[in-house]
């Protein structure tokens, strides 16, 4: 009988992976080969007996909402109102926002940054009836793009700390530099 799943060494640890519904899924990362092998064997037994139900994957948007809420509650971030605005207007509109965190690749980040470079800038005017956004005739400035990119990158970093993903797809993508003052 063929052994199901694999234990792969990665960054001094051991990653357990299986192919589920045609997609390679990471089950977890463990400190020792023995731990990883026990989990692989137990998971393979669950799969073969039909007791495993595929969990819903965390999407970037779902994880990001929780992450932003934690940032706001912590009180450690100055200017959280501005960050929430940038998050809502620029990060949540990313083409990868609905994708699972582990499915997002650097090419998706590059596509998003390119989208932001061509996004029309608006000026926000607050009235008694709410906020009105008026087009300015320009595209987003480099600093706005960098701010959105930084929030996205920090969200991926938080997902790494939460053991949801192993690497940050935004960390290998260059963001445009801000114009010199």
Coordinates of C-alpha atoms in Angstrom, one line a residue:
X1 CA 0.0 0.0 0.0
X2 CA 1.3 3.5 -0.9
X3 CA 2.1 6.0 1.8
X4 CA -0.2 9.0 1.7
X5 CA 1.1 12.5 2.4
X6 CA 4.6 13.7 2.8
X7 CA 6.9 15.1 5.5
X8 CA 9.2 17.8 4.0
X9 CA 12.0 19.6 5.8
X10 CA 11.6 23.3 5.8
X11 CA 13.6 26.0 7.7
X12 CA 14.8 23.6 10.4
X13 CA 11.2 22.2 10.9
X14 CA 9.2 19.5 9.2
X15 CA 6.0 20.2 7.1
X16 CA 3.2 17.7 6.7
X17 CA 1.5 17.9 3.3
X18 CA -1.3 16.0 1.6
X19 CA -3.1 16.3 -1.7
X20 CA -6.7 17.0 -1.0
X21 CA -9.3 17.6 -3.7
X22 CA -6.5 17.9 -6.2
X23 CA -4.7 20.6 -4.2
X24 CA -1.6 20.3 -2.1
X25 CA -2.5 21.3 1.5
X26 CA -0.2 21.9 4.4
X27 CA -1.5 20.2 7.5
X28 CA 1.1 21.7 9.9
X29 CA 4.7 22.4 10.7
X30 CA 6.4 20.5 13.5
X31 CA 9.7 20.8 15.4
X32 CA 10.8 17.1 14.9
X33 CA 10.5 14.5 12.2
X34 CA 8.9 12.1 14.6
X35 CA 6.1 14.5 15.5
X36 CA 5.4 15.3 11.8
X37 CA 5.4 11.6 10.9
X38 CA 2.9 10.8 13.7
X39 CA 0.6 13.6 12.4
X40 CA 1.0 12.4 8.8
X41 CA 0.1 8.8 9.8
X42 CA -2.9 9.9 11.8
X43 CA -4.2 12.2 9.1
X44 CA -3.7 9.5 6.4
X45 CA -5.8 7.2 8.6
X46 CA -8.5 9.8 8.9
X47 CA -8.5 10.4 5.1
X48 CA -8.7 6.7 4.3
X49 CA -11.6 6.1 6.8
X50 CA -13.5 9.1 5.5
X51 CA -13.6 10.9 8.9
X52 CA -11.8 14.0 7.6
X53 CA -13.9 16.9 6.5
X54 CA -12.1 19.6 4.6
X55 CA -12.1 22.8 6.7
X56 CA -12.9 26.2 5.2
X57 CA -9.7 28.1 4.4
X58 CA -9.0 31.5 5.9
X59 CA -9.3 34.0 3.2
X60 CA -7.2 37.2 3.2
X61 CA -10.3 39.3 3.7
X62 CA -11.5 37.2 6.7
X63 CA -8.2 37.1 8.4
X64 CA -7.6 40.8 7.7
X65 CA -10.8 41.9 9.3
X66 CA -9.9 40.1 12.5
X67 CA -6.3 41.4 12.3
X68 CA -7.5 45.0 11.9
X69 CA -10.0 44.6 14.8
X70 CA -7.1 43.3 17.0
X71 CA -4.9 46.3 16.0
X72 CA -7.7 48.7 16.9
X73 CA -8.4 47.1 20.2
X74 CA -4.7 47.0 21.2
X75 CA -4.5 50.8 21.1
X76 CA -0.9 50.5 20.0
X77 CA -1.4 52.0 16.5
X78 CA -1.5 55.7 16.1
X79 CA -3.8 56.9 13.4
X80 CA -5.9 53.7 13.3
X81 CA -8.8 55.7 11.6
X82 CA -6.5 56.5 8.7
X83 CA -5.3 52.9 8.5
X84 CA -8.8 51.6 8.5
X85 CA -9.6 53.9 5.6
X86 CA -6.6 52.8 3.6
X87 CA -7.5 49.2 4.4
X88 CA -11.1 49.6 3.3
X89 CA -10.4 51.7 0.2
X90 CA -7.2 50.0 -1.2
X91 CA -6.4 46.7 0.5
X92 CA -9.9 45.1 0.5
X93 CA -10.2 45.9 -3.3
X94 CA -7.1 43.8 -4.0
X95 CA -7.7 41.1 -6.6
X96 CA -6.6 38.4 -4.1
X97 CA -8.8 39.6 -1.2
X98 CA -11.2 36.6 -1.5
X99 CA -8.4 34.0 -2.0
X100 CA -7.2 31.7 0.8
X101 CA -4.1 33.1 2.4
X102 CA -2.0 30.1 1.4
X103 CA -3.0 30.5 -2.2
X104 CA -1.7 34.1 -2.6
X105 CA 1.5 34.3 -4.6
X106 CA 3.9 37.3 -5.3
X107 CA 2.4 37.6 -8.8
X108 CA -1.0 38.5 -7.1
X109 CA 0.8 41.2 -5.1
X110 CA 2.4 42.6 -8.2
X111 CA -1.0 42.6 -10.0
X112 CA -2.5 44.5 -7.0
X113 CA 0.3 47.1 -6.9
X114 CA -0.1 47.6 -10.7
X115 CA -3.9 48.1 -10.1
X116 CA -3.2 50.7 -7.4
X117 CA -0.7 52.6 -9.7
X118 CA -3.6 53.2 -12.1
X119 CA -6.4 53.7 -9.5
X120 CA -7.9 57.2 -9.6
X121 CA -7.2 59.4 -6.6
X122 CA -10.1 61.0 -4.8
X123 CA -10.5 63.7 -2.2
X124 CA -12.7 63.0 0.8
X125 CA -15.1 65.6 2.0
X126 CA -17.0 65.0 5.2
X127 CA -20.4 66.4 5.5
X128 CA -23.4 66.1 7.9
X129 CA -24.7 63.3 5.6
X130 CA -21.5 61.4 5.4
X131 CA -18.3 61.3 3.4
X132 CA -18.3 62.3 -0.3
X133 CA -15.4 61.2 -2.5
X134 CA -14.6 63.5 -5.5
X135 CA -12.2 62.5 -8.3
X136 CA -9.1 64.6 -8.5
X137 CA -8.0 63.8 -12.0
X138 CA -4.8 62.1 -10.8
X139 CA -3.9 58.6 -9.9
X140 CA -2.9 57.4 -6.4
X141 CA 0.4 58.8 -5.1
X142 CA 3.3 56.6 -4.3
X143 CA 2.9 57.2 -0.6
X144 CA -0.7 56.0 -0.6
X145 CA 0.4 52.9 -2.5
X146 CA 3.2 52.2 -0.1
X147 CA 0.8 52.6 2.9
X148 CA -1.6 50.1 1.4
X149 CA 1.3 47.7 0.6
X150 CA 2.6 48.0 4.1
X151 CA -0.8 47.1 5.6
X152 CA -1.1 44.1 3.3
X153 CA 2.5 43.0 4.1
X154 CA 1.9 43.3 7.9
X155 CA -1.3 41.3 7.6
X156 CA 0.6 38.5 5.9
X157 CA 3.3 38.7 8.7
X158 CA 0.5 38.3 11.3
X159 CA -0.8 35.2 9.4
X160 CA 2.7 33.7 9.6
X161 CA 2.8 34.4 13.4
X162 CA -0.6 32.6 13.6
X163 CA 0.8 29.6 11.8
X164 CA -1.7 30.0 8.9
X165 CA 1.0 30.5 6.2
X166 CA 4.7 29.8 6.0
X167 CA 5.9 32.7 4.0
X168 CA 4.9 36.3 3.1
X169 CA 4.2 36.7 -0.6
X170 CA 4.5 40.5 -0.3
X171 CA 8.0 40.3 1.1
X172 CA 9.6 39.5 -2.2
X173 CA 7.7 42.2 -4.2
X174 CA 9.3 45.6 -4.5
X175 CA 7.0 48.5 -3.7
X176 CA 7.5 51.8 -5.5
X177 CA 9.6 54.3 -3.5
X178 CA 8.0 57.5 -2.2
X179 CA 9.0 60.7 -4.0
X180 CA 11.8 62.6 -2.2
X181 CA 10.6 65.5 -0.2

